[in-house]
């Protein structure tokens, strides 16, 4: 069993203080990843001396969606995200991702920050936030820095977060004008199921054409990334020019380009292609295009 | 017949304790001065033990003892074959074999002690596939055995050569099934108390079969049965799974309790439970079937090879049920069936709800649909042309005549419940889009109770107290299925008392006679008859006494609602006063009940005889939606029609159906314990997925009642039939929807989308 | 390791406790407070047998350290029955035969209670969502849904 001393912080300042003064500190938020890892005696946490509970730090909580910019506190739980009327109205794909995570009990404790910092390849919060072009605010006693979410993960379960830093919040630009989105997830059962594949599509449209688009997949690549080739293919195209099936093929090729042929490729290739095709079709339909 | 308590959905008698958290399960038990123990298990599937170093562990804080196989009086046990090691001695045969155990003041101390133990192994090559294990020249796994065969059951009927010659169509198909974890919600737990109330050891905990556990503990300790007492009360699910694994645990705790002179508690974590417990047998099935153009079956040739894992456990009996049921409920003149079990270095396999039937039914009911397609017949039509009816003769030569053969009835009722015909037609046509619907069915016959496996008898004790309250004791155990309630209903019905007067007591092996195991869906049928027997004996005494006292003929009197009536509606006495008076007069107000099943027969060489004295029939139909773009599979609706003889408690029967259907659904579409080179990949519920509430289809239970002449009030069984049919029905529905026939379980995303499974690390 | 002082309210009763750093809420309930109604089925948040209500929310007590919930109000299965008798949920579970082995029952009751406390008239879909983190291997869930629906109805009046 891993032996550690539990510390509780009640303000952001206290968190930063402790992170500066003490070594071998592991932050504890909802605990739905960390407590499981500790139970399983994950070697990654063998050497920790302290667990720093931040669940009481009010500064790290809350959702603020302005007309231009939005932010989500790291400690915001998935339950809070999915029940937020603002999220539902303006960023429904974030709510959809949140509601697909774990179970009611898990969502009540699990935080979006924990999901990102834990950085599992199948973590469901990445693709919607990458689609938004989100940045993370990482803070230590000396100040804060911003990291683009797609640059945050180095490889599964390994991020650029430093030992003395805390993830404070996630910031992003709000999509503008007419925009449409979708979130899809494939799991092995209908609930409490990690993603075999997931997908977010977010598009700003104008005059029956795509102005800006982000297609991002989860669990398809070791670290979630936007599908640049698909985005390139779709950007600035008029609806009439778009072939959803082709978009799917491009995405699948791009995935295999990143991962190489893996044991799971024979499944993931056609399935991802299909998810992308559907997301594009849905987008066209939602945008009122029926050509 | 009008019943008072039987055939009614009365409330569970153990419900109050369970909804208030008062019910004590194994891990909740505490005794004064109790110690805690943990077991060190090997990670090697096959290895010689060269050296065990325990000195450092013995010196750890709180540690009261560290023990190895050398400390076990008799290290081998087993219900059928005594080849299972309490702790591995010279060799480990499977990854998960216990090697050393430590007992300490706290669980954490015991766990810490294990970390200080050093075991030196010499790794051996392993055998991980029964098809390899059966080959000549395969590495022999068990000392003293010429080969790796655990068992072979042949069945021969007619002449298959001739039968295939008469066929217009012959199909040959292979099917495979997977390892399944029972996934009872409560991990195993036992406490053994030494020298309690004149017993050398008392064993408490989550024990499915108290008598089997008593046998094992007494054999391991080499003491008389009378010195071992097993007490069973609440158990958090079992499904066949808390037998040998819990016996081993109890035996280990008993050794430590005697060595330390203190109560010893052992509780498995979920990971330990996955690692150590036995699984459902994976099967490799080969079927060859012949039929005429008209769809009449002419011959079947079947081979089923089961993976027994490191130990024999229940393989001989599991594969025996397979040999009896392998053809399915169809008349076939010419049959050649061989079922086998082989040792490997995989996790060992044993009893699980359904026993040896779910595997063969998946194969054989999938095959029937394949054959129907080949013949251009509808699946229902092919079945109707061949299925058993009253007086049919089975593959083993048994004429089905003593009970009602209700296959047609269950099939018809299931079809009506789900609107099969309309949906079958609708989904047989073109369906636009990626999402396709389909509907599929499967039917079965199932022998009730143990059959020719063993002597099939059970006991009960009923005691009427001076105040008229009735205490019921049974030799069969509540596993969550509702036995306490069913038995209380039967006692109340016979004695004419309200349910509130009947108290079901916990099972204590020192008190109730050995009734065998609570398995094979035999509790209601065999145990219920034993309860009825005891109650009827007491009723006889009461009636004789009352007839004498009130000067009536026995036939004129009636016991009802806790009163004695004269037959004209006049109350003569209360049950309490009457029985109290009897007690005061010196009449024995307790009775033993006993029931032994009607005669059965089996010729092991030919595979012929009357293996079971009665059968149940069932039909399940699945309606699915397949996403042909992603491989996602949703079971939307299921109908399950089962002939239970008589439903003692219809609500309870429904509960069995819902639960069994869901377990069958898990077996069919998502569950698979991945074992790679003998090692389980993932030992908790995030890797091994069982159905959640969101995976539940709309389930329509249909209870069919054709009372059995031998059942208590006509009742037969329901526990196991409910889960054996689902996987085939779903596979048939998927084939109907998507055109893809999947011959391996489970029907996961990959199989549904690309037709084969993918495994991590695979190519 | 130094112990931590915490104060929690469990089923209305206040407890001042010393807990270890690694002590989970589940351990505190079962071992310190001897309230064994809350069950441990997996220890990793998958089964829901350990579900309790912390400040009105259903949580897996195997994933929460007791020191994290210092000052909180906790409800466990033992808190359901009152002087006036069984809670409508308990009655409904009995009435609808929503129990077989009973090992999942305490967790099911807690998830259902958390739901009805915030949403007294749930739809079937909402009931399923509330209970999706509670595995039951025995009942196939149907009678549990029936029971929650019945409790919602009875409780409403
Ligand atoms: C049963 C179950 C089902 C699940 N299902 C899903 C699912 O469907 N999809 C999915 O994506 N995930 C799932 N998860 C994983 C988990 O719930 C999520 O990743 C969750 O969001 C983690 O958040 P947490 O607050 O619990 O993190 P914790 O476990 O507290 O922390 C996780 C990691 O992040 C670090 N950390 C947390 N917060 C901060 C911060 N503010 N600053 C710096 N470091 C921080 C911790 O030190 C730790 O390393 C599931 C888990 C369980 C147990
Ligand atoms: S024990 Fe907590 S969820 Fe299983
Ligand atoms: S009743 Fe047994 S797990 Fe639910």
Short mmCIF file of C-alpha atoms in Angstrom, two decimals, chain A residues 14 27 31 33 36 44 66 69 106 111 148 152 187 193 203 218 226 229 242-243 248 275 281 291:
data_model
loop_
_atom_site.label_atom_id
_atom_site.label_comp_id
_atom_site.label_asym_id
_atom_site.label_seq_id
_atom_site.Cartn_x
_atom_site.Cartn_y
_atom_site.Cartn_z
CA UNK A 14 -2.58 27.52 -0.02
CA UNK A 27 -2.97 16.68 -6.22
CA UNK A 31 -10.20 10.98 -6.90
CA UNK A 33 -8.68 8.29 -11.34
CA UNK A 36 -8.29 3.79 -8.42
CA UNK A 44 3.55 5.83 -11.03
CA UNK A 66 -19.05 35.31 -22.13
CA UNK A 69 -14.58 33.99 -24.27
CA UNK A 106 -18.57 9.26 -10.79
CA UNK A 111 -13.63 16.88 -12.39
CA UNK A 148 -2.72 24.91 -25.87
CA UNK A 152 -0.61 19.52 -23.20
CA UNK A 187 -18.22 2.08 -25.91
CA UNK A 193 -17.97 2.59 -20.46
CA UNK A 203 -18.25 24.02 -37.34
CA UNK A 218 -10.77 10.69 -28.78
CA UNK A 226 -7.41 17.55 -34.40
CA UNK A 229 -6.42 16.83 -43.18
CA UNK A 242 -18.83 18.07 -49.44
CA UNK A 243 -18.80 14.29 -49.62
CA UNK A 248 -14.59 9.83 -43.19
CA UNK A 275 -18.38 8.42 -37.20
CA UNK A 281 -24.03 14.45 -42.52
CA UNK A 291 -29.09 18.71 -51.47
#
